XYZ file of C-alpha atoms in Angstrom:
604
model
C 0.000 0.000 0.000
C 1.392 3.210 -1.219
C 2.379 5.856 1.298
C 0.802 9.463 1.157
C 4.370 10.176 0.488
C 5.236 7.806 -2.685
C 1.195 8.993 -3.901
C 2.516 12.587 -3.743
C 5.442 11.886 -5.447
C 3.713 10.104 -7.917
C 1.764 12.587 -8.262
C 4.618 15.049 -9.064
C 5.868 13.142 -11.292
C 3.159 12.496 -13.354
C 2.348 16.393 -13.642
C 6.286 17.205 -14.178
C 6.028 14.791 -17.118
C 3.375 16.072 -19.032
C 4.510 19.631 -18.341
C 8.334 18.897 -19.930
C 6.280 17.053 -23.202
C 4.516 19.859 -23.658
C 7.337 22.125 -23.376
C 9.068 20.041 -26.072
C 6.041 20.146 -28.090
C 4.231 23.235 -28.058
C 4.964 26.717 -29.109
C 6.443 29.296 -25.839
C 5.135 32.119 -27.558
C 3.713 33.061 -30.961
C 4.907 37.033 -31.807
C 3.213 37.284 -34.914
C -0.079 35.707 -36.327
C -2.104 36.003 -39.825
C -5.686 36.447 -39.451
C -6.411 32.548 -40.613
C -4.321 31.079 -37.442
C -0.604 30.344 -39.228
C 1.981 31.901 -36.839
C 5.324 32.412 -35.862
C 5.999 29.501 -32.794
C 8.631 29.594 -31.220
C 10.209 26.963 -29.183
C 13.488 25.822 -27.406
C 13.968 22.764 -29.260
C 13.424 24.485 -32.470
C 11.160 27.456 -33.984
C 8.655 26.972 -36.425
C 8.559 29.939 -39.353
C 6.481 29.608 -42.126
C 7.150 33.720 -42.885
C 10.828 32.973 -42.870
C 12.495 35.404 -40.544
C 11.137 37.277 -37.940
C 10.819 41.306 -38.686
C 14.480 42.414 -37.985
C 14.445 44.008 -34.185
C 13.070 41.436 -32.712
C 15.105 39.461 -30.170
C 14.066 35.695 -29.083
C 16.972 35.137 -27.047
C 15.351 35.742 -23.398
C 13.785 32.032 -24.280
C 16.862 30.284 -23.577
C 17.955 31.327 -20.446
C 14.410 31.104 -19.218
C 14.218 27.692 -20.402
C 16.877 26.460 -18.386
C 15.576 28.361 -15.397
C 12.343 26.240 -15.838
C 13.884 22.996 -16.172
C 15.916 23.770 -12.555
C 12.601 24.462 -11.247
C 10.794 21.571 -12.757
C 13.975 19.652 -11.094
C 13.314 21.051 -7.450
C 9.907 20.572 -7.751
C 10.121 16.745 -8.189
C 12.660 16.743 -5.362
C 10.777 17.853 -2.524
C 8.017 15.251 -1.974
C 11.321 13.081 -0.901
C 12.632 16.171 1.756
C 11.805 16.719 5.055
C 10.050 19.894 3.242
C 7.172 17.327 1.988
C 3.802 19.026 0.999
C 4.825 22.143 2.575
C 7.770 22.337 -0.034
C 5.569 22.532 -2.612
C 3.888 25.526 -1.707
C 7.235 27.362 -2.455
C 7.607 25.515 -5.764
C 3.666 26.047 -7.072
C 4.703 30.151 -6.351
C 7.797 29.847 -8.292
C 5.831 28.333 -10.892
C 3.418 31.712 -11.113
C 6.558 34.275 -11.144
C 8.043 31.812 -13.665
C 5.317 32.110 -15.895
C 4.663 36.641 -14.942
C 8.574 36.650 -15.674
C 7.945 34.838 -19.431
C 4.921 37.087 -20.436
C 7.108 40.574 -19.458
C 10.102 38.891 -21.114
C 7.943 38.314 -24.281
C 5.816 41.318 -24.167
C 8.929 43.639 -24.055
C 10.329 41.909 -27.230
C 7.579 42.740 -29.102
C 7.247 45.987 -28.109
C 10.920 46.555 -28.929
C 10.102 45.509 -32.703
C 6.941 47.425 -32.889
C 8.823 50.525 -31.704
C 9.246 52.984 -34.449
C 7.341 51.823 -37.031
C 4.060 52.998 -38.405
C 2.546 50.113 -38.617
C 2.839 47.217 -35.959
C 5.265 44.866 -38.000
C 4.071 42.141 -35.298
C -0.226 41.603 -34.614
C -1.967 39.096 -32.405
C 1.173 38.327 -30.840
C 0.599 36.049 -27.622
C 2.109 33.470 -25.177
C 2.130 29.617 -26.297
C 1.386 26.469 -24.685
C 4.342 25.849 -23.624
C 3.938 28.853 -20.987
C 0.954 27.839 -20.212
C 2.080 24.566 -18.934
C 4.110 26.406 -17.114
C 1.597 28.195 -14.900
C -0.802 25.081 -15.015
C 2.044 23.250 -13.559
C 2.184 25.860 -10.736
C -0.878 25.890 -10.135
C -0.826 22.232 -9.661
C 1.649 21.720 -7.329
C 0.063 24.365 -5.068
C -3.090 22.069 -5.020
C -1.220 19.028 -4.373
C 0.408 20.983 -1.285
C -3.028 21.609 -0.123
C -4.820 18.461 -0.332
C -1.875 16.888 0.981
C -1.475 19.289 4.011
C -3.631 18.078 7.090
C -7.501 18.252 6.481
C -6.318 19.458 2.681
C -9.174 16.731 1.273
C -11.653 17.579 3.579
C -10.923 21.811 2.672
C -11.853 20.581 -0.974
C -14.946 17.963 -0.158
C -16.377 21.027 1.521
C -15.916 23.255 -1.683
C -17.497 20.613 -3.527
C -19.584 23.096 -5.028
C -16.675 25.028 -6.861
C -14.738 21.677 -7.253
C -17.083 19.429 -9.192
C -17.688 22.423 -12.039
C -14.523 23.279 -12.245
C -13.311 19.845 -12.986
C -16.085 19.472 -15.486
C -14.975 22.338 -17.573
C -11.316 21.219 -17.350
C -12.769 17.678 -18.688
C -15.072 19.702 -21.218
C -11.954 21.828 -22.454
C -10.076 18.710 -23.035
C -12.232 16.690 -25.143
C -13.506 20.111 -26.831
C -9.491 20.181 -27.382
C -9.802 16.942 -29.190
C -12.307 17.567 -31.317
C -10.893 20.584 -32.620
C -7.685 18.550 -33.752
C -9.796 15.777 -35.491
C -11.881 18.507 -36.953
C -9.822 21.616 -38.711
C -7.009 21.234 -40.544
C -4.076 23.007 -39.031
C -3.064 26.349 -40.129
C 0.289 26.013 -41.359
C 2.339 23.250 -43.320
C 5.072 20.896 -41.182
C 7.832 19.413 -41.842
C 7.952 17.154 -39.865
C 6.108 14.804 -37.057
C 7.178 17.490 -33.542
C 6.566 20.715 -35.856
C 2.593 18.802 -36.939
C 1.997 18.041 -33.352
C 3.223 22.202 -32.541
C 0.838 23.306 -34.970
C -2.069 21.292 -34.254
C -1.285 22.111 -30.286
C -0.832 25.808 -31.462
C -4.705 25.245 -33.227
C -6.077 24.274 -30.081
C -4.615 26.853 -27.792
C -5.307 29.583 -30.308
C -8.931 28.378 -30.358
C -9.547 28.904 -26.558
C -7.457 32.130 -26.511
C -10.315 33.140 -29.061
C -13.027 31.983 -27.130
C -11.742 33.698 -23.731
C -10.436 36.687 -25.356
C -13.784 38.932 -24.492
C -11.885 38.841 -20.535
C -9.265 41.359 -22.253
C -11.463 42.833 -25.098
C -13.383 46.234 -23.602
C -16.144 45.701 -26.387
C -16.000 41.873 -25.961
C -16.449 42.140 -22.224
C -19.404 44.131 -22.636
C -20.864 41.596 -25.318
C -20.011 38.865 -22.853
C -22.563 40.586 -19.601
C -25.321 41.707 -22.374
C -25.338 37.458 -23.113
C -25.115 36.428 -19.280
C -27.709 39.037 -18.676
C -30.876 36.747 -19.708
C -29.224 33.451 -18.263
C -28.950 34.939 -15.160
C -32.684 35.142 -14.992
C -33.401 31.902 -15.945
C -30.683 30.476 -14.355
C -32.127 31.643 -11.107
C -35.756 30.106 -11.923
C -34.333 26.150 -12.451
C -32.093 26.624 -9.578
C -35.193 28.237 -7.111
C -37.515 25.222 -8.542
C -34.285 22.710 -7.972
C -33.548 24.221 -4.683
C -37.370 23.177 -3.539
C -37.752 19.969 -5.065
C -39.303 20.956 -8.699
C -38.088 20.792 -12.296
C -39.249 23.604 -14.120
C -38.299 23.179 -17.152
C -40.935 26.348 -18.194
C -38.784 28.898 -17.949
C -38.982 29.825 -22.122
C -42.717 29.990 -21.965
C -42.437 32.190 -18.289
C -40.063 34.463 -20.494
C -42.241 34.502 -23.373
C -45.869 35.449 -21.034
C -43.298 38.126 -19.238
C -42.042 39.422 -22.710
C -45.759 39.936 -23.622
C -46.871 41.897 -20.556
C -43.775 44.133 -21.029
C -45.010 44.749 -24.498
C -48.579 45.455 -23.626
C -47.683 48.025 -20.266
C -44.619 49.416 -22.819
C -46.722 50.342 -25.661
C -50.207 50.780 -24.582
C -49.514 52.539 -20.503
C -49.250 56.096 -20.389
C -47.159 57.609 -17.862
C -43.545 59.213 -16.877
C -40.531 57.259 -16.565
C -40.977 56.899 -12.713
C -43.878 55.098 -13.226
C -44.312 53.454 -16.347
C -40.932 51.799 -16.422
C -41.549 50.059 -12.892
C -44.961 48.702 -14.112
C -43.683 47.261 -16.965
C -40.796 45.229 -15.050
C -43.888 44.266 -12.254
C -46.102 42.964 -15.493
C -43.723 40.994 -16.845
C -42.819 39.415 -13.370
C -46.579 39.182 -12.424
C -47.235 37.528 -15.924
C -44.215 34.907 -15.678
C -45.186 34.435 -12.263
C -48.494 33.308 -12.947
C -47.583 31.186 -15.717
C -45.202 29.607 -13.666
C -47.846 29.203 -10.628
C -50.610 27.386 -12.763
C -48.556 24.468 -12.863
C -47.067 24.379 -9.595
C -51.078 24.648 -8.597
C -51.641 21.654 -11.066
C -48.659 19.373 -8.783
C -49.975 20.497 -5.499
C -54.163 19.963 -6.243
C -54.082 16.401 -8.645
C -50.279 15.586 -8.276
C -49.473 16.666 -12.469
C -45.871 16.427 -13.181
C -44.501 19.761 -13.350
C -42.104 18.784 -16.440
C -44.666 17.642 -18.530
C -47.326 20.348 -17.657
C -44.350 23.319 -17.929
C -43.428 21.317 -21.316
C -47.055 21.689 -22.368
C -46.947 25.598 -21.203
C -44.188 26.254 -23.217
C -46.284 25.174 -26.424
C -49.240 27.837 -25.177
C -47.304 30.307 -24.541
C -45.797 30.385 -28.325
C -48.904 29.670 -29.467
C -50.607 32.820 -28.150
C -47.141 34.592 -28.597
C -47.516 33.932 -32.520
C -51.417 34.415 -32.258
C -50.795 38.037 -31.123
C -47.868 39.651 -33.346
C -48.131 37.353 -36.295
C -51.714 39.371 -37.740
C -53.929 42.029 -36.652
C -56.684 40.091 -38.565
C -58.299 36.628 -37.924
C -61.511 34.438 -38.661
C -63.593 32.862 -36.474
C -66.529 30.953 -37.538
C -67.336 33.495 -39.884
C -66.792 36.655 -38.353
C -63.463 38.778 -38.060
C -61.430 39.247 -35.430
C -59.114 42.421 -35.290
C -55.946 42.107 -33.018
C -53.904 46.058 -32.314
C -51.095 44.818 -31.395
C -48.633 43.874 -34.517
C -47.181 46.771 -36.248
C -47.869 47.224 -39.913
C -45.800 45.475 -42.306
C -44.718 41.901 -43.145
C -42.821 41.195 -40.250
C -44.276 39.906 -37.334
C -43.472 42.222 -34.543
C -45.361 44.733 -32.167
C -44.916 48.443 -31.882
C -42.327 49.929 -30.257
C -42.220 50.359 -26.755
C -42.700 53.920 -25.626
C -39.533 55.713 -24.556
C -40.888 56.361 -21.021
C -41.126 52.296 -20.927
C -37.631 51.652 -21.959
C -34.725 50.557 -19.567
C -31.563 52.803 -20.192
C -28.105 51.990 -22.315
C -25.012 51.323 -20.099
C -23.681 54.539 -21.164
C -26.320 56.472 -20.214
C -26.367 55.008 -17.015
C -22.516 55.928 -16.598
C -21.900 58.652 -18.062
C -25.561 60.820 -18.758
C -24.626 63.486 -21.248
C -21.131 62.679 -21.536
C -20.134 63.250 -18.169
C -19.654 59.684 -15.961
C -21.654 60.035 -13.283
C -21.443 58.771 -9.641
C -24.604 57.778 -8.946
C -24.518 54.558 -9.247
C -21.253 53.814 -7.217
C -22.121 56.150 -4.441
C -26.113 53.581 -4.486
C -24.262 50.853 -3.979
C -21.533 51.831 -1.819
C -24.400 53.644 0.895
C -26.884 50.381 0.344
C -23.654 47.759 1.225
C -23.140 50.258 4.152
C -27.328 50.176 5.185
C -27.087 46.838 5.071
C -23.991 45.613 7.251
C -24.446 48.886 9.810
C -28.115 48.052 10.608
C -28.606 45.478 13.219
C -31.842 44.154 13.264
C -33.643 41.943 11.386
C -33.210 41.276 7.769
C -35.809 43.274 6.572
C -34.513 46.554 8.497
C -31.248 45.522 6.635
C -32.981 45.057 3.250
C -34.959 48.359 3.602
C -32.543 50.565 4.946
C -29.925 49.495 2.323
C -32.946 50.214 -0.195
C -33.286 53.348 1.087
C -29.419 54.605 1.391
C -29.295 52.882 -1.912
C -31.932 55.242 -3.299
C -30.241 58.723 -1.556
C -26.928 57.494 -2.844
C -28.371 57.586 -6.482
C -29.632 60.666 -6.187
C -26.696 62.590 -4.370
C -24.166 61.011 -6.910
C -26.702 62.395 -9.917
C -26.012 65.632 -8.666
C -22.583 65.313 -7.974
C -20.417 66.558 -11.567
C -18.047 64.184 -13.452
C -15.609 64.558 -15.814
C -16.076 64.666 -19.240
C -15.697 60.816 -20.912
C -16.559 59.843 -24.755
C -17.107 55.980 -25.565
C -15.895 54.615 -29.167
C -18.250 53.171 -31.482
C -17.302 49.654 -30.676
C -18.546 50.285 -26.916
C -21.320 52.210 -28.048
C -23.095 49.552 -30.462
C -22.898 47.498 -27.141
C -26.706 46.993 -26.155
C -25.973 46.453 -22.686
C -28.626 48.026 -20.792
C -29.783 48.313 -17.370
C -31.397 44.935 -17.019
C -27.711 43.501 -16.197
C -28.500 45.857 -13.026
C -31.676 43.924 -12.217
C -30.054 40.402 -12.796
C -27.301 41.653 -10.140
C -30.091 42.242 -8.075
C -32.076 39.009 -9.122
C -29.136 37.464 -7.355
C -29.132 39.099 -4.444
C -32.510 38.641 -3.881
C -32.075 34.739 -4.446
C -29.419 34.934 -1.484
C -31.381 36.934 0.553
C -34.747 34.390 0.301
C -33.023 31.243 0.016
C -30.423 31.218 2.654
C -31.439 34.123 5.098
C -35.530 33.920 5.055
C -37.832 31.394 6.536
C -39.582 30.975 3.592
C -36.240 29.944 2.310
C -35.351 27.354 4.962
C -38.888 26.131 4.345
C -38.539 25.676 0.390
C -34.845 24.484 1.093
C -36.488 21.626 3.512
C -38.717 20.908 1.064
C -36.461 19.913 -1.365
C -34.602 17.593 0.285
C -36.981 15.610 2.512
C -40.722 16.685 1.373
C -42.036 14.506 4.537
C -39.642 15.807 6.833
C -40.996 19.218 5.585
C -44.384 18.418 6.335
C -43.988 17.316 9.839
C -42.230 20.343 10.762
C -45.082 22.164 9.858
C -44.715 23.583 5.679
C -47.785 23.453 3.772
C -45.972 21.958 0.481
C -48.913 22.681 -1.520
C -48.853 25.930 -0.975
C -45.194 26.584 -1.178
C -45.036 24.408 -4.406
C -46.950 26.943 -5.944
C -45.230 29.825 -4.330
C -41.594 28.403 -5.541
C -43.140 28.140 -9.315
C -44.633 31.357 -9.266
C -41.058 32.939 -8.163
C -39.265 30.903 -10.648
C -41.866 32.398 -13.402
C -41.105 35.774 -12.039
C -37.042 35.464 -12.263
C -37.651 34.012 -16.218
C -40.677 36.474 -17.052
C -38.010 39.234 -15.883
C -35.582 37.913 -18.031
C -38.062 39.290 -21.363
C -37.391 42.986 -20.050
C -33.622 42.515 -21.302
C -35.240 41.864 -24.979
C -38.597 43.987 -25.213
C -37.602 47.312 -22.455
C -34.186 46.698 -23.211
C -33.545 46.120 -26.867
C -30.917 43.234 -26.022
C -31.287 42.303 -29.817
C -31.714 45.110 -31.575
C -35.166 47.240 -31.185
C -37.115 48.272 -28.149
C -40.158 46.023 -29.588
C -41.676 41.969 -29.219
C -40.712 40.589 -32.334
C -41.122 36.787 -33.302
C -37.018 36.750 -33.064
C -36.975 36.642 -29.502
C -34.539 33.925 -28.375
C -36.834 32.919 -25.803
C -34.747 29.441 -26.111
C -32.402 30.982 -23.484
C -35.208 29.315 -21.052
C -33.636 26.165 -22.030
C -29.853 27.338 -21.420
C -31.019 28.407 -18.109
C -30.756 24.442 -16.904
C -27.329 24.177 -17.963
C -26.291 27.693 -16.233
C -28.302 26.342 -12.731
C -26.721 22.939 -12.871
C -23.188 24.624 -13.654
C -23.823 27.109 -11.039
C -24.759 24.247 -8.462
C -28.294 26.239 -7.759
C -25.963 28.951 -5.762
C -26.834 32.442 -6.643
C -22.848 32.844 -7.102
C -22.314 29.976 -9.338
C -25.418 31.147 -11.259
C -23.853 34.557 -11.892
C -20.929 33.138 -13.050
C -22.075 30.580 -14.980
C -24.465 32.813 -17.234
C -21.059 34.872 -17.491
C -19.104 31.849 -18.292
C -21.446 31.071 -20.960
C -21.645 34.862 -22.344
C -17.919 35.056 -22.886
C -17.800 31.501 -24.840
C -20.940 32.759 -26.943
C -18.990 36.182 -27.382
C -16.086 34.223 -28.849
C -17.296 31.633 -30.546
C -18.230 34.536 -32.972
C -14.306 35.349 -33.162
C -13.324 31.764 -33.341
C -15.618 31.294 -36.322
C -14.860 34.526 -38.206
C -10.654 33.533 -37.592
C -10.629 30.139 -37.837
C -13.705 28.687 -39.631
C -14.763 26.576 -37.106
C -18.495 26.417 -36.345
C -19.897 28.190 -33.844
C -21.657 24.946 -32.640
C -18.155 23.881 -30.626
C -19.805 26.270 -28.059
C -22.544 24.103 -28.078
C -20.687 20.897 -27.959
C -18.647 22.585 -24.756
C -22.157 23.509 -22.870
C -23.225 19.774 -23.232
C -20.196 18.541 -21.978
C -20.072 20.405 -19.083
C -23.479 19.401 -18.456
C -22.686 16.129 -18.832
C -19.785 15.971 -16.832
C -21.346 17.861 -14.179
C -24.250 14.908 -14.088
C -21.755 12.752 -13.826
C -19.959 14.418 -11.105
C -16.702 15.187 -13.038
C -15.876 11.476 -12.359
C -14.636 12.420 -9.160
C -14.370 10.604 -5.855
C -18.208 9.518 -4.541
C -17.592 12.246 -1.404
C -17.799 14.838 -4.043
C -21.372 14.130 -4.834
C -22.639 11.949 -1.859
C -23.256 14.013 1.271
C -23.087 11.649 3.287
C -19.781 10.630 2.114
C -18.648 13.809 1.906
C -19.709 14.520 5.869
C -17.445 11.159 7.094
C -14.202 12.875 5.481
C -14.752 15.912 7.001
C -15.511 13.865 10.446
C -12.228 12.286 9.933
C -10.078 15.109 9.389
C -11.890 16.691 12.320
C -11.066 13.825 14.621
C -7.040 13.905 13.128
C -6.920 17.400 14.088
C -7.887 16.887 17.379
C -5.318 13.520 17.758
């Protein structure tokens, strides 16, 4: 029986292998790439030019010496498992790893900089690190994990994190085979000339392909792209994981979004009424309308026991029904007589009028910077709510109000307050962020509030995980079924006012384009998220930046925006199957005897 020692070592080893193949294999750094993917790589072992030289000025030779650094330090690392220094060693090596890795992205970032320098045109574009690098800091990163679950109570730290773990490990998994299919699938960019310099390019292929899909986290205009995506799944994220949370599937969230879209339509269009007022009815009839949609099924499961997937299945099918029914003609024929419908706006296409300008929720920019001048109003709300909030000390709701109420004085004060002038560039601009990414913050604040600081959430929470349990402690779970779908409709009928008040797509109107499917994405972005208002958020963002550059990976590279696809069912599936980790990553009960153990180890 292996030691925790020779496992650790092992363990090293295994990691320190891989890393030094892929630093034989895969490009450190690529200075200069063509718009189709062939670039410059550059490796220790041997570059790989398919331009011929690079542009005169540039230097390459910082890669040597910081080669041979790397290979000391890959050296110590698989040492110290066998010192005295054991897991604790490794702590030192994994932060070695990360200044290793800061020290080759200045070292390469200067050198191009030195061969731009001068010239009118940069003689080097989409320049970036390689692989090879990148093993680099994975490998650090490793080795500090390794020091931590093999530290004292280091498993039982991660079985507790469990949450983070087990989607973390799924996208890893996801990457990987997504990684695969790439390879089989696109030709690489470049000829080689032999079998190392095929494997750098097709490795070079697959880490170009992510850098494209990530690359709205460093893109201003991508970024913004990326939160006016993970604005709608945030919504209907929050509605699977508030039905999951209590026991229920609802699977209804496209035809909640679609009943909220058309409230938002009818208050928009046909309410009249300032900004102060019309705009808040609006948002409360589209949550009223999803709510109730969502409610009439959960009524269904509590009264004659109806399966809430099939009867929210069956909802979705009304609810695009009557959407169609009401924007596809303002004419129709009943038994003889006609029926006249005001609601679609002249014209082929079928689409209502546009929603009054009092009804409409405001562009980012002029929530940051009104008139060209960035305003503080909105830091100054948020920093006097957080403040209302943590200095009152009653109960919640004192906290909730009075941070509602600071929140609202802090708007106004910072309104009034002047800012300096600021101008946005047309790529920021044509962003159609708006303030529903505002509300979806708020969506999940409100989810942590109810779920893990209210009664009514420790009721729906007890619900969900023993229903008879529940009952003898005194919940009505008829009752609360229905409440838990009608709040679930609310959080997706909300979601519409990002499309119809908002103009996510590209008019402030209900048109028959409305991607209402984002319903379904919202099970993926609650089972990523592990039904935690936190993992929700960052799962709809997650999914926002892959969506965002899928479009660049498809434009560059020809490859179909569909791998996005492919990676959102994989980490969907992995997640179902519990990243094929351990059983105490999953099983609770497993998962409560390791941290029992490492308790009673602590305390021998």
């Amino acid at each position: 029986m292996l030691t925790d020692r020779k496992r650790l070592g092992l363990l090293v080893l295994l990691g320190g292998g891989v890393t030094l193949l892929l630093w034989y294999l895969a490009p450190w750094a690529v200075p200069h790439r063509s718009f189709g993917g062939e670039g410059v790589l550059l490796n220790p072992f041997g570059h790989h030019l398919p331009q011929g030289q690079l542009p005169q000025g540039y230097q390459d030779a910082w890669l040597y010496p910081l080669f041979y650094l790397s290979l000391a330090w890959l050296g110590l690392s698989l040492l110290l498992p066998w010192t005295k220094a054991g897991a604790r060693g490794l702590y030192f090596a994994g932060a070695l790893g990360l200044l290793l890795f800061l020290l080759a992205y200045l070292l390469f970032q200067g050198s191009v900089a030195q061969a731009n320098a001068g010239a009118e045109r940069p003689l080097l574009r989409r320049f970036s690190l390689g692989l090879g690098s990148y093993a680099t800091l994975a490998y650090g990163l490793y080795l500090l994990l390794l020091a931590r679950v093999f530290s004292p109570g280091g498993l039982a730290f991660l079985v507790r994190r469990r949450g983070v773990v087990v989607p973390l490990f799924s996208l890893l998994l996801a990457s990987l085979l997504g990684g695969v299919i790439v390879a089989l699938l696109k030709e690489s960019p470049g000829e080689a000339l032999g079998l190392r310099e095929g494997v750098m390019l097709k490795l070079d292929l697959i880490t170009y392909t992510y850098q494209l899909l990530f690359s709205p986290l460093v893109n201003p205009s991508g970024f913004l792209q990326s939160l006016l995506l993970a604005t709608p799944l945030v919504f209907t994220g929050l509605s699977v994981a508030l039905g999951f949370r209590g026991g229920l599937f609802n699977i209804g969230a496209p035809g909640q979004l679609i009943l909220g879209a058309i409230a938002a339509m009818l208050v928009g269009v046909y309410l009249p009424g300032p900004r102060w007022l019309a705009l808040p009815l609006a948002l409360l009839a589209a949550a009223l309308a999803g709510g109730l949609w969502g409610a009439i099924p959960g009524w269904l499961k509590a009264r004659f026991g109806a399966h809430e997937v099939i009867n929210t299945i069956m909802f979705n099918y009304i609810a695009a029904s009557l959407f169609l029914f009401l924007i596809s003609a303002n004419e129709y024929k009943f038994f003889g007589k006609t029926l006249y419908l005001p609601f679609k706006y002249p014209g082929y296409e079928a689409r209502s009028y546009e929603i009054r300008p009092e009804a409409r929720i405001p562009h980012w920019t002029d929530l940051v910077a009104p008139g060209g001048e960035l305003s503080f109003a909105l830091p100054l709300a948020f920093l006097l709510g957080l403040s209302g909030y943590f200095l009152v000390r009653k109960s919640l709701g004192h906290r909730v109000l009075a941070a509602l109420l600071l929140g609202v004085l802090g708007y106004g004060l910072g309104g009034l307050l002047p800012g300096p002038q600021v101008a946005f560039g047309p790529d920021l601009t044509s962003v159609r962020l708006n303030g529903a990414f505002l509300l979806a913050l708020l969506a999940l604040l409100f989810f942590h509030l109810y779920v893990f600081r209210h009664v009514g959430g420790y009721e729906l929470r007890a619900l969900g995980l023993a229903p008879k349990a529940a009952e003898y402690g005194g919940v009505a779970p008829g009752r609360k079924m229905v409440w838990i779908m009608f709040l679930a409709g609310a959080l997706a009928g909300l979601a519409a006012a990002h499309y119809v008040l908002g103009g996510g797509v590209d008019e402030y109107r209900l048109k028959q384009s409305l991607p209402y499917s984002v319903g379904f994405d919202g099970i993926a972005v609650a089972l990523m998220g592990q039904n935690t208002p936190l993992g929700v958020g960052l799962a709809a963002w997650l999914f926002g930046i892959l969506l965002t550059g899928g479009l660049q990976v498809n434009l560059q590279l020809g490859v179909s925006r569909e791998l996005v696809a492919v990676l959102q069912a994989l980490i969907v599936l992995f997640i179902a199957a519990g990243g094929f980790l351990p059983r105490y990553f999953t099983d609770p009960l497993r998962a409560a005897e390791v941290e029992l153990k490492a308790e009673k180890e602590a305390r021998e």
